PDB file of C-alpha atoms in Angstrom:
ATOM      1  CA  UNK V   1      -0.148  -0.068  -0.164  1.00 98.00           C
ATOM      2  CA  UNK V   2       1.049   3.687  -0.280  1.00 98.00           C
ATOM      3  CA  UNK V   3       1.516   5.920   2.690  1.00 98.00           C
ATOM      4  CA  UNK V   4       3.048   9.220   3.658  1.00 98.00           C
ATOM      5  CA  UNK V   5       6.505   8.798   5.735  1.00 98.00           C
ATOM      6  CA  UNK V   6       9.331  11.172   6.824  1.00 98.00           C
ATOM      7  CA  UNK V   7      12.886   9.928   8.036  1.00 98.00           C
ATOM      8  CA  UNK V   8      13.781  13.311   9.423  1.00 98.00           C
ATOM      9  CA  UNK V   9      12.587  16.469  10.846  1.00 98.00           C
ATOM     10  CA  UNK V  10      12.113  19.179   8.300  1.00 98.00           C
ATOM     11  CA  UNK V  11      10.056  21.274   5.687  1.00 97.00           C
ATOM     12  CA  UNK V  12       7.783  20.097   3.427  1.00 98.00           C
ATOM     13  CA  UNK V  13       9.963  18.562   1.232  1.00 98.00           C
ATOM     14  CA  UNK V  14      10.991  15.677   3.736  1.00 98.00           C
ATOM     15  CA  UNK V  15       7.387  14.050   3.105  1.00 98.00           C
ATOM     16  CA  UNK V  16       7.423  11.315   0.681  1.00 98.00           C
ATOM     17  CA  UNK V  17       4.885   8.800  -0.390  1.00 98.00           C
ATOM     18  CA  UNK V  18       6.457   5.354  -0.439  1.00 98.00           C
ATOM     19  CA  UNK V  19       5.164   1.495  -0.681  1.00 98.00           C
ATOM     20  CA  UNK V  20       5.007  -0.192   2.687  1.00 98.00           C
ATOM     21  CA  UNK V  21       3.566  -3.705   3.858  1.00 97.00           C
ATOM     22  CA  UNK V  22      -0.379  -3.633   4.448  1.00 97.00           C
ATOM     23  CA  UNK V  23      -0.809  -4.097   7.984  1.00 96.00           C
ATOM     24  CA  UNK V  24      -3.061  -7.336   9.336  1.00 97.00           C
ATOM     25  CA  UNK V  25      -5.463  -6.609  11.822  1.00 98.00           C
ATOM     26  CA  UNK V  26      -4.765  -8.039  15.548  1.00 97.00           C
ATOM     27  CA  UNK V  27      -7.161  -8.402  18.424  1.00 97.00           C
ATOM     28  CA  UNK V  28      -9.647  -5.763  18.591  1.00 97.00           C
ATOM     29  CA  UNK V  29      -8.551  -4.012  15.653  1.00 98.00           C
ATOM     30  CA  UNK V  30     -10.003  -3.514  12.051  1.00 98.00           C
ATOM     31  CA  UNK V  31      -8.041  -2.485   8.788  1.00 98.00           C
ATOM     32  CA  UNK V  32      -9.349   0.511   6.794  1.00 98.00           C
ATOM     33  CA  UNK V  33      -9.322   1.347   3.438  1.00 98.00           C
ATOM     34  CA  UNK V  34      -8.999   4.961   3.873  1.00 98.00           C
ATOM     35  CA  UNK V  35     -11.567   7.345   1.542  1.00 98.00           C
ATOM     36  CA  UNK V  36     -10.536  10.551   3.347  1.00 98.00           C
ATOM     37  CA  UNK V  37      -8.341  11.798   5.824  1.00 98.00           C
ATOM     38  CA  UNK V  38      -7.788  15.768   7.122  1.00 98.00           C
ATOM     39  CA  UNK V  39      -4.234  17.130   7.480  1.00 98.00           C
ATOM     40  CA  UNK V  40      -3.827  19.256  10.769  1.00 96.00           C
ATOM     41  CA  UNK V  41      -1.545  22.321  11.851  1.00 94.00           C
ATOM     42  CA  UNK V  42      -0.175  19.980  14.546  1.00 93.00           C
ATOM     43  CA  UNK V  43       0.951  17.338  12.134  1.00 96.00           C
ATOM     44  CA  UNK V  44       3.107  20.356  10.703  1.00 96.00           C
ATOM     45  CA  UNK V  45       4.727  21.209  13.994  1.00 95.00           C
ATOM     46  CA  UNK V  46       5.396  17.257  14.798  1.00 96.00           C
ATOM     47  CA  UNK V  47       7.093  16.921  11.293  1.00 97.00           C
ATOM     48  CA  UNK V  48       9.354  20.143  11.870  1.00 97.00           C
ATOM     49  CA  UNK V  49      10.209  19.086  15.275  1.00 96.00           C
ATOM     50  CA  UNK V  50       8.801  21.905  16.800  1.00 93.00           C
ATOM     51  CA  UNK V  51       6.827  19.605  19.349  1.00 91.00           C
ATOM     52  CA  UNK V  52       9.598  16.864  19.854  1.00 94.00           C
ATOM     53  CA  UNK V  53       9.866  17.617  23.349  1.00 90.00           C
ATOM     54  CA  UNK V  54       6.059  16.696  23.786  1.00 87.00           C
ATOM     55  CA  UNK V  55       5.384  14.468  20.958  1.00 89.00           C
ATOM     56  CA  UNK V  56       8.859  13.076  19.322  1.00 94.00           C
ATOM     57  CA  UNK V  57       8.780  11.593  16.307  1.00 95.00           C
ATOM     58  CA  UNK V  58      10.156   8.016  15.578  1.00 94.00           C
ATOM     59  CA  UNK V  59      11.650   7.489  12.248  1.00 97.00           C
ATOM     60  CA  UNK V  60      10.553   6.670   9.602  1.00 96.00           C
ATOM     61  CA  UNK V  61       7.534   8.168  10.622  1.00 97.00           C
ATOM     62  CA  UNK V  62       3.809   8.347   9.431  1.00 98.00           C
ATOM     63  CA  UNK V  63       1.333  10.700  10.024  1.00 98.00           C
ATOM     64  CA  UNK V  64      -2.407  11.486  10.017  1.00 98.00           C
ATOM     65  CA  UNK V  65      -4.927  10.703  12.848  1.00 98.00           C
ATOM     66  CA  UNK V  66      -8.478  11.704  11.180  1.00 98.00           C
ATOM     67  CA  UNK V  67      -9.801   9.212   8.953  1.00 98.00           C
ATOM     68  CA  UNK V  68     -13.016   7.956   7.187  1.00 98.00           C
ATOM     69  CA  UNK V  69     -13.371   4.515   5.280  1.00 98.00           C
ATOM     70  CA  UNK V  70     -14.628   1.339   4.498  1.00 98.00           C
ATOM     71  CA  UNK V  71     -13.569  -1.682   6.757  1.00 98.00           C
ATOM     72  CA  UNK V  72     -11.469  -4.083   4.822  1.00 98.00           C
ATOM     73  CA  UNK V  73     -10.890  -6.777   7.469  1.00 98.00           C
ATOM     74  CA  UNK V  74     -11.568  -7.090  11.264  1.00 98.00           C
ATOM     75  CA  UNK V  75      -9.307  -8.939  13.878  1.00 97.00           C
ATOM     76  CA  UNK V  76     -10.342 -11.477  16.460  1.00 96.00           C
ATOM     77  CA  UNK V  77     -12.810 -10.207  19.083  1.00 95.00           C
ATOM     78  CA  UNK V  78     -14.272  -7.435  17.169  1.00 96.00           C
ATOM     79  CA  UNK V  79     -18.021  -7.769  16.896  1.00 92.00           C
ATOM     80  CA  UNK V  80     -19.294  -4.131  15.877  1.00 93.00           C
ATOM     81  CA  UNK V  81     -17.784  -3.997  12.389  1.00 97.00           C
ATOM     82  CA  UNK V  82     -17.334  -6.229   9.398  1.00 97.00           C
ATOM     83  CA  UNK V  83     -15.661  -5.936   6.007  1.00 98.00           C
ATOM     84  CA  UNK V  84     -17.660  -3.475   3.921  1.00 98.00           C
ATOM     85  CA  UNK V  85     -19.031  -1.143   6.807  1.00 98.00           C
ATOM     86  CA  UNK V  86     -18.627   2.396   6.141  1.00 98.00           C
ATOM     87  CA  UNK V  87     -16.872   4.435   8.995  1.00 98.00           C
ATOM     88  CA  UNK V  88     -15.173   7.431  10.553  1.00 98.00           C
ATOM     89  CA  UNK V  89     -12.839   7.636  13.648  1.00 98.00           C
ATOM     90  CA  UNK V  90      -9.372   7.893  14.574  1.00 98.00           C
ATOM     91  CA  UNK V  91      -5.867   6.574  15.205  1.00 98.00           C
ATOM     92  CA  UNK V  92      -3.454   7.485  17.776  1.00 95.00           C
ATOM     93  CA  UNK V  93      -0.370   6.059  15.765  1.00 97.00           C
ATOM     94  CA  UNK V  94       0.077   8.926  13.136  1.00 97.00           C
ATOM     95  CA  UNK V  95      -1.026   6.350  10.227  1.00 98.00           C
ATOM     96  CA  UNK V  96      -3.894   7.854   8.495  1.00 98.00           C
ATOM     97  CA  UNK V  97      -2.418   9.211   5.821  1.00 98.00           C
ATOM     98  CA  UNK V  98      -2.144   6.070   3.847  1.00 98.00           C
ATOM     99  CA  UNK V  99      -4.245   3.659   1.721  1.00 98.00           C
ATOM    100  CA  UNK V 100      -4.803   1.241   4.638  1.00 98.00           C
ATOM    101  CA  UNK V 101      -4.867   2.216   8.406  1.00 98.00           C
ATOM    102  CA  UNK V 102      -5.106  -0.215  11.484  1.00 98.00           C
ATOM    103  CA  UNK V 103      -7.707   1.375  13.748  1.00 98.00           C
ATOM    104  CA  UNK V 104      -8.817   0.224  17.332  1.00 98.00           C
ATOM    105  CA  UNK V 105     -12.251  -0.568  16.799  1.00 98.00           C
ATOM    106  CA  UNK V 106     -13.148   1.089  19.764  1.00 97.00           C
ATOM    107  CA  UNK V 107     -12.029   4.450  17.869  1.00 98.00           C
ATOM    108  CA  UNK V 108     -14.531   3.499  14.964  1.00 98.00           C
ATOM    109  CA  UNK V 109     -18.338   4.562  14.524  1.00 98.00           C
ATOM    110  CA  UNK V 110     -20.854   3.852  11.651  1.00 98.00           C
ATOM    111  CA  UNK V 111     -20.731   6.905   8.924  1.00 98.00           C
ATOM    112  CA  UNK V 112     -23.855   8.529   9.076  1.00 98.00           C
ATOM    113  CA  UNK V 113     -25.807   8.863   5.814  1.00 97.00           C
ATOM    114  CA  UNK V 114     -25.484  12.550   5.443  1.00 98.00           C
ATOM    115  CA  UNK V 115     -21.872  12.847   6.471  1.00 98.00           C
ATOM    116  CA  UNK V 116     -19.597  12.882   3.411  1.00 98.00           C
ATOM    117  CA  UNK V 117     -16.388  10.903   3.348  1.00 98.00           C
ATOM    118  CA  UNK V 118     -14.434  14.345   3.379  1.00 98.00           C
ATOM    119  CA  UNK V 119     -16.434  15.760   6.339  1.00 98.00           C
ATOM    120  CA  UNK V 120     -16.161  12.101   8.062  1.00 98.00           C
ATOM    121  CA  UNK V 121     -12.404  12.453   7.578  1.00 98.00           C
ATOM    122  CA  UNK V 122     -12.077  15.906   9.362  1.00 98.00           C
ATOM    123  CA  UNK V 123     -14.102  15.545  12.414  1.00 97.00           C
ATOM    124  CA  UNK V 124     -11.607  13.950  14.959  1.00 98.00           C
ATOM    125  CA  UNK V 125      -8.762  16.572  15.509  1.00 97.00           C
ATOM    126  CA  UNK V 126     -10.398  19.944  14.667  1.00 97.00           C
ATOM    127  CA  UNK V 127     -13.611  18.953  16.010  1.00 98.00           C
ATOM    128  CA  UNK V 128     -12.776  17.393  19.302  1.00 98.00           C
ATOM    129  CA  UNK V 129     -10.292  20.446  19.818  1.00 97.00           C
ATOM    130  CA  UNK V 130     -12.893  22.815  19.289  1.00 98.00           C
ATOM    131  CA  UNK V 131     -15.430  20.806  21.524  1.00 98.00           C
ATOM    132  CA  UNK V 132     -12.803  20.896  24.350  1.00 98.00           C
ATOM    133  CA  UNK V 133     -12.016  24.568  23.956  1.00 98.00           C
ATOM    134  CA  UNK V 134     -15.721  25.695  24.039  1.00 98.00           C
ATOM    135  CA  UNK V 135     -16.515  23.390  26.918  1.00 98.00           C
ATOM    136  CA  UNK V 136     -13.209  24.809  28.863  1.00 98.00           C
ATOM    137  CA  UNK V 137     -14.551  28.517  28.567  1.00 98.00           C
ATOM    138  CA  UNK V 138     -18.375  27.576  29.042  1.00 98.00           C
ATOM    139  CA  UNK V 139     -20.067  29.640  26.945  1.00 97.00           C
ATOM    140  CA  UNK V 140     -23.985  30.859  27.312  1.00 96.00           C
ATOM    141  CA  UNK V 141     -26.741  32.704  26.806  1.00 98.00           C
ATOM    142  CA  UNK V 142     -25.803  36.425  27.471  1.00 95.00           C
ATOM    143  CA  UNK V 143     -21.992  35.520  27.074  1.00 98.00           C
ATOM    144  CA  UNK V 144     -19.909  37.101  24.265  1.00 98.00           C
ATOM    145  CA  UNK V 145     -17.122  35.038  23.141  1.00 98.00           C
ATOM    146  CA  UNK V 146     -14.281  35.966  20.749  1.00 98.00           C
ATOM    147  CA  UNK V 147     -12.814  33.419  18.519  1.00 98.00           C
ATOM    148  CA  UNK V 148      -9.383  34.216  16.660  1.00 98.00           C
ATOM    149  CA  UNK V 149      -8.793  32.183  13.370  1.00 97.00           C
ATOM    150  CA  UNK V 150     -12.826  31.787  13.307  1.00 98.00           C
ATOM    151  CA  UNK V 151     -12.767  30.517   9.475  1.00 96.00           C
ATOM    152  CA  UNK V 152     -10.090  28.156  10.046  1.00 95.00           C
ATOM    153  CA  UNK V 153     -10.265  24.195  10.649  1.00 95.00           C
ATOM    154  CA  UNK V 154     -10.551  24.506  14.278  1.00 97.00           C
ATOM    155  CA  UNK V 155     -12.289  27.818  14.592  1.00 97.00           C
ATOM    156  CA  UNK V 156     -15.496  27.126  12.061  1.00 98.00           C
ATOM    157  CA  UNK V 157     -16.120  23.998  14.540  1.00 98.00           C
ATOM    158  CA  UNK V 158     -16.118  26.527  17.674  1.00 98.00           C
ATOM    159  CA  UNK V 159     -17.957  29.197  15.968  1.00 98.00           C
ATOM    160  CA  UNK V 160     -20.958  26.949  15.737  1.00 98.00           C
ATOM    161  CA  UNK V 161     -20.605  25.128  19.091  1.00 98.00           C
ATOM    162  CA  UNK V 162     -20.530  28.566  20.858  1.00 98.00           C
ATOM    163  CA  UNK V 163     -23.652  29.531  18.882  1.00 98.00           C
ATOM    164  CA  UNK V 164     -25.337  26.284  20.015  1.00 98.00           C
ATOM    165  CA  UNK V 165     -24.531  27.045  23.617  1.00 98.00           C
ATOM    166  CA  UNK V 166     -26.523  30.217  22.880  1.00 98.00           C
ATOM    167  CA  UNK V 167     -23.582  32.835  22.879  1.00 98.00           C
ATOM    168  CA  UNK V 168     -22.975  35.993  20.958  1.00 98.00           C
ATOM    169  CA  UNK V 169     -19.861  34.954  18.802  1.00 98.00           C
ATOM    170  CA  UNK V 170     -17.421  37.513  17.496  1.00 98.00           C
ATOM    171  CA  UNK V 171     -15.363  35.969  14.684  1.00 98.00           C
ATOM    172  CA  UNK V 172     -11.793  37.159  13.860  1.00 98.00           C
ATOM    173  CA  UNK V 173     -10.893  36.418  10.241  1.00 97.00           C
ATOM    174  CA  UNK V 174     -10.099  38.314   6.770  1.00 96.00           C
ATOM    175  CA  UNK V 175     -12.969  40.013   4.844  1.00 96.00           C
ATOM    176  CA  UNK V 176     -13.131  36.784   2.354  1.00 95.00           C
ATOM    177  CA  UNK V 177     -14.482  34.918   5.372  1.00 96.00           C
ATOM    178  CA  UNK V 178     -17.039  37.520   6.628  1.00 98.00           C
ATOM    179  CA  UNK V 179     -20.030  36.169   4.616  1.00 97.00           C
ATOM    180  CA  UNK V 180     -19.198  32.692   6.000  1.00 97.00           C
ATOM    181  CA  UNK V 181     -19.285  33.686   9.616  1.00 98.00           C
ATOM    182  CA  UNK V 182     -22.379  35.858   9.100  1.00 98.00           C
ATOM    183  CA  UNK V 183     -24.057  32.923   7.497  1.00 98.00           C
ATOM    184  CA  UNK V 184     -23.367  30.790  10.509  1.00 98.00           C
ATOM    185  CA  UNK V 185     -24.721  33.403  13.200  1.00 98.00           C
ATOM    186  CA  UNK V 186     -21.466  35.011  14.203  1.00 98.00           C
ATOM    187  CA  UNK V 187     -20.150  38.798  14.001  1.00 98.00           C
ATOM    188  CA  UNK V 188     -17.241  39.077  11.778  1.00 98.00           C
ATOM    189  CA  UNK V 189     -14.509  41.287  12.930  1.00 98.00           C
ATOM    190  CA  UNK V 190     -11.483  41.863  10.438  1.00 98.00           C
ATOM    191  CA  UNK V 191      -8.184  40.961  12.329  1.00 97.00           C
ATOM    192  CA  UNK V 192      -5.023  43.203  12.378  1.00 95.00           C
ATOM    193  CA  UNK V 193      -4.100  46.713  13.852  1.00 96.00           C
ATOM    194  CA  UNK V 194      -6.822  48.031  15.916  1.00 97.00           C
ATOM    195  CA  UNK V 195      -8.659  45.029  16.389  1.00 98.00           C
ATOM    196  CA  UNK V 196      -9.269  45.573  20.034  1.00 98.00           C
ATOM    197  CA  UNK V 197     -11.204  48.548  19.350  1.00 98.00           C
ATOM    198  CA  UNK V 198     -12.985  46.564  16.625  1.00 98.00           C
ATOM    199  CA  UNK V 199     -13.924  43.706  19.179  1.00 98.00           C
ATOM    200  CA  UNK V 200     -15.341  46.419  21.713  1.00 98.00           C
ATOM    201  CA  UNK V 201     -17.520  48.037  19.078  1.00 98.00           C
ATOM    202  CA  UNK V 202     -18.890  44.776  18.207  1.00 98.00           C
ATOM    203  CA  UNK V 203     -19.499  43.636  21.904  1.00 98.00           C
ATOM    204  CA  UNK V 204     -22.485  44.786  23.728  1.00 97.00           C
ATOM    205  CA  UNK V 205     -21.167  47.535  26.060  1.00 97.00           C
ATOM    206  CA  UNK V 206     -17.722  46.734  25.021  1.00 97.00           C
ATOM    207  CA  UNK V 207     -17.733  43.818  27.097  1.00 98.00           C
ATOM    208  CA  UNK V 208     -16.058  40.532  26.198  1.00 98.00           C
ATOM    209  CA  UNK V 209     -16.980  37.436  28.646  1.00 98.00           C
ATOM    210  CA  UNK V 210     -14.957  34.669  26.982  1.00 98.00           C
ATOM    211  CA  UNK V 211     -11.994  34.099  24.233  1.00 98.00           C
ATOM    212  CA  UNK V 212     -10.911  31.243  22.150  1.00 98.00           C
ATOM    213  CA  UNK V 213      -7.591  31.563  20.626  1.00 98.00           C
ATOM    214  CA  UNK V 214      -6.878  28.822  17.823  1.00 97.00           C
ATOM    215  CA  UNK V 215      -3.933  30.996  16.026  1.00 95.00           C
ATOM    216  CA  UNK V 216      -1.443  32.127  18.811  1.00 92.00           C
ATOM    217  CA  UNK V 217       0.658  35.154  17.967  1.00 91.00           C
ATOM    218  CA  UNK V 218      -0.512  37.593  20.770  1.00 96.00           C
ATOM    219  CA  UNK V 219      -4.503  36.527  21.203  1.00 98.00           C
ATOM    220  CA  UNK V 220      -3.969  35.722  24.538  1.00 98.00           C
ATOM    221  CA  UNK V 221      -2.449  38.980  25.270  1.00 98.00           C
ATOM    222  CA  UNK V 222      -5.270  40.736  23.262  1.00 98.00           C
ATOM    223  CA  UNK V 223      -7.682  38.888  25.528  1.00 98.00           C
ATOM    224  CA  UNK V 224      -6.188  39.735  28.937  1.00 98.00           C
ATOM    225  CA  UNK V 225      -6.154  43.372  27.351  1.00 98.00           C
ATOM    226  CA  UNK V 226      -9.972  43.271  26.854  1.00 98.00           C
ATOM    227  CA  UNK V 227     -10.522  42.303  30.544  1.00 98.00           C
ATOM    228  CA  UNK V 228     -11.594  38.520  30.170  1.00 98.00           C
ATOM    229  CA  UNK V 229     -10.866  36.781  33.121  1.00 98.00           C
ATOM    230  CA  UNK V 230      -8.062  34.006  32.840  1.00 98.00           C
ATOM    231  CA  UNK V 231     -10.214  30.944  33.391  1.00 98.00           C
ATOM    232  CA  UNK V 232     -12.434  32.115  30.571  1.00 98.00           C
ATOM    233  CA  UNK V 233      -9.686  32.105  27.964  1.00 98.00           C
ATOM    234  CA  UNK V 234      -8.665  29.019  26.217  1.00 98.00           C
ATOM    235  CA  UNK V 235      -5.831  28.562  23.663  1.00 98.00           C
ATOM    236  CA  UNK V 236      -4.772  25.851  21.554  1.00 96.00           C
ATOM    237  CA  UNK V 237      -1.312  27.434  20.377  1.00 93.00           C
ATOM    238  CA  UNK V 238       0.059  29.655  22.577  1.00 95.00           C
ATOM    239  CA  UNK V 239       1.585  27.801  25.613  1.00 93.00           C
ATOM    240  CA  UNK V 240       3.920  30.494  26.788  1.00 95.00           C
ATOM    241  CA  UNK V 241       1.183  32.810  27.348  1.00 97.00           C
ATOM    242  CA  UNK V 242      -0.896  30.339  28.900  1.00 97.00           C
ATOM    243  CA  UNK V 243       1.844  29.644  31.382  1.00 96.00           C
ATOM    244  CA  UNK V 244       2.235  33.823  32.136  1.00 97.00           C
ATOM    245  CA  UNK V 245      -1.358  34.218  32.775  1.00 98.00           C
ATOM    246  CA  UNK V 246      -2.670  31.053  33.978  1.00 98.00           C
ATOM    247  CA  UNK V 247      -5.414  30.583  31.159  1.00 98.00           C
ATOM    248  CA  UNK V 248      -6.661  27.235  29.807  1.00 98.00           C
ATOM    249  CA  UNK V 249      -5.068  24.997  26.883  1.00 97.00           C
ATOM    250  CA  UNK V 250      -7.940  22.463  26.699  1.00 96.00           C
ATOM    251  CA  UNK V 251      -7.712  20.933  23.187  1.00 95.00           C
ATOM    252  CA  UNK V 252      -7.857  17.466  21.629  1.00 93.00           C
ATOM    253  CA  UNK V 253      -6.546  15.570  24.490  1.00 91.00           C
ATOM    254  CA  UNK V 254      -9.546  16.727  26.780  1.00 94.00           C
ATOM    255  CA  UNK V 255     -12.243  15.551  24.198  1.00 94.00           C
ATOM    256  CA  UNK V 256     -10.321  12.839  22.185  1.00 94.00           C
ATOM    257  CA  UNK V 257     -13.074  10.178  22.443  1.00 96.00           C
ATOM    258  CA  UNK V 258     -15.273   8.255  19.892  1.00 96.00           C
ATOM    259  CA  UNK V 259     -18.360   9.296  21.875  1.00 97.00           C
ATOM    260  CA  UNK V 260     -17.478  13.102  21.280  1.00 98.00           C
ATOM    261  CA  UNK V 261     -16.652  12.397  17.532  1.00 98.00           C
ATOM    262  CA  UNK V 262     -20.292  10.445  17.081  1.00 98.00           C
ATOM    263  CA  UNK V 263     -21.833  13.387  18.911  1.00 98.00           C
ATOM    264  CA  UNK V 264     -20.281  15.787  16.182  1.00 98.00           C
ATOM    265  CA  UNK V 265     -21.138  13.498  13.411  1.00 98.00           C
ATOM    266  CA  UNK V 266     -24.688  13.262  14.564  1.00 98.00           C
ATOM    267  CA  UNK V 267     -24.940  17.026  14.363  1.00 98.00           C
ATOM    268  CA  UNK V 268     -23.503  17.108  10.826  1.00 98.00           C
ATOM    269  CA  UNK V 269     -25.804  14.308   9.786  1.00 98.00           C
ATOM    270  CA  UNK V 270     -28.988  16.380  10.780  1.00 98.00           C
ATOM    271  CA  UNK V 271     -27.650  19.638   9.066  1.00 97.00           C
ATOM    272  CA  UNK V 272     -27.075  21.326  12.446  1.00 98.00           C
ATOM    273  CA  UNK V 273     -23.289  21.389  11.894  1.00 98.00           C
ATOM    274  CA  UNK V 274     -21.204  22.695   8.841  1.00 97.00           C
ATOM    275  CA  UNK V 275     -17.558  21.552   8.034  1.00 97.00           C
ATOM    276  CA  UNK V 276     -16.595  23.349   4.975  1.00 96.00           C
ATOM    277  CA  UNK V 277     -14.070  21.337   3.255  1.00 97.00           C
ATOM    278  CA  UNK V 278     -11.617  23.918   1.400  1.00 96.00           C
ATOM    279  CA  UNK V 279     -10.082  21.377  -0.931  1.00 96.00           C
ATOM    280  CA  UNK V 280      -9.348  17.613  -1.401  1.00 98.00           C
ATOM    281  CA  UNK V 281      -5.742  16.358  -2.743  1.00 98.00           C
ATOM    282  CA  UNK V 282      -4.667  12.651  -3.638  1.00 98.00           C
ATOM    283  CA  UNK V 283      -2.305  11.156  -1.511  1.00 98.00           C
ATOM    284  CA  UNK V 284       0.589  11.791  -4.002  1.00 97.00           C
ATOM    285  CA  UNK V 285       0.075  15.374  -3.674  1.00 98.00           C
ATOM    286  CA  UNK V 286       0.454  15.583   0.112  1.00 98.00           C
ATOM    287  CA  UNK V 287       3.278  18.249  -0.046  1.00 98.00           C
ATOM    288  CA  UNK V 288       0.923  20.532  -2.089  1.00 98.00           C
ATOM    289  CA  UNK V 289      -1.776  19.869   0.456  1.00 98.00           C
ATOM    290  CA  UNK V 290       0.247  21.233   3.442  1.00 98.00           C
ATOM    291  CA  UNK V 291       1.536  24.088   1.339  1.00 97.00           C
ATOM    292  CA  UNK V 292      -1.908  25.191   1.138  1.00 96.00           C
ATOM    293  CA  UNK V 293      -2.181  24.562   4.761  1.00 96.00           C
ATOM    294  CA  UNK V 294       0.690  26.359   6.034  1.00 93.00           C
ATOM    295  CA  UNK V 295      -0.428  29.858   4.267  1.00 90.00           C
ATOM    296  CA  UNK V 296      -2.926  29.656   7.371  1.00 85.00           C
ATOM    297  CA  UNK V 297      -5.860  31.472   5.186  1.00 84.00           C
ATOM    298  CA  UNK V 298      -7.733  28.261   4.736  1.00 87.00           C
ATOM    299  CA  UNK V 299     -11.671  28.026   5.191  1.00 93.00           C
ATOM    300  CA  UNK V 300     -12.477  25.011   7.077  1.00 94.00           C
ATOM    301  CA  UNK V 301     -10.392  21.561   6.181  1.00 97.00           C
ATOM    302  CA  UNK V 302      -7.891  20.342   3.660  1.00 97.00           C
ATOM    303  CA  UNK V 303      -8.240  16.518   3.234  1.00 98.00           C
ATOM    304  CA  UNK V 304      -6.198  13.852   1.656  1.00 98.00           C
ATOM    305  CA  UNK V 305      -8.411  11.238  -0.454  1.00 98.00           C
ATOM    306  CA  UNK V 306      -6.344   7.989  -0.947  1.00 95.00           C
TER     307      UNK V 306
END
């Protein structure tokens, strides 16, 4: 089978698509033929070595967590799935950017009828990260929540989940994404110089109750400057600022369960959660996919379609 590999830390050029042995499922595992698997900024940081202290790579390394596909075969003790079943789920083995992937059956769920392959293959990392971040700042009716990079992979989930909780959402994004935010119930505000004044103008009485930072680069400082209490700020990027101010860092690890993925998938299935797919790339164009991601201007998710 074909799979993405890299043999050393580095830029996009270290990524290769190579032939490897197709794995055989063991007890409690399923072999899934991958139809779609999204790419995520965290995979960039792992591949460059930026997260070596936290999540070191073992070479040669694969990559990818999200997946949607068709069960090819199952190992012993798997009772909930059989060959031919359409599934969505995740792997913790950095392995979904491939034609086939071994998955613990406990990390799979049936693909709902109205969830596309691309949507199903984009749910896990971004969806559970947003779920945890929104839960961490506890938005509710009457609250005003600001979300940075609101049209990005995590931001698009966070905007909609915070709105579902009844909060007023101010989404920071480029003007090209303002209509999407408006269509999903958020108040769009352009980022950049003067953003604090624009946020105060958009918030009732100029008051911001919570802040979700999905981008880094000074947004925690902005939230503190806006008077948001540290316990109602969550960042998934800026750990130095989190340590400085005592803000939260809840992300994927705090909601990484099949139950949360199933909850999100059910919302997509009912038309109550939108996952914009920016673009799908074949597996052998994985470098191009990451070049697009690293521009940091993508609306929604980029997926690989092996």
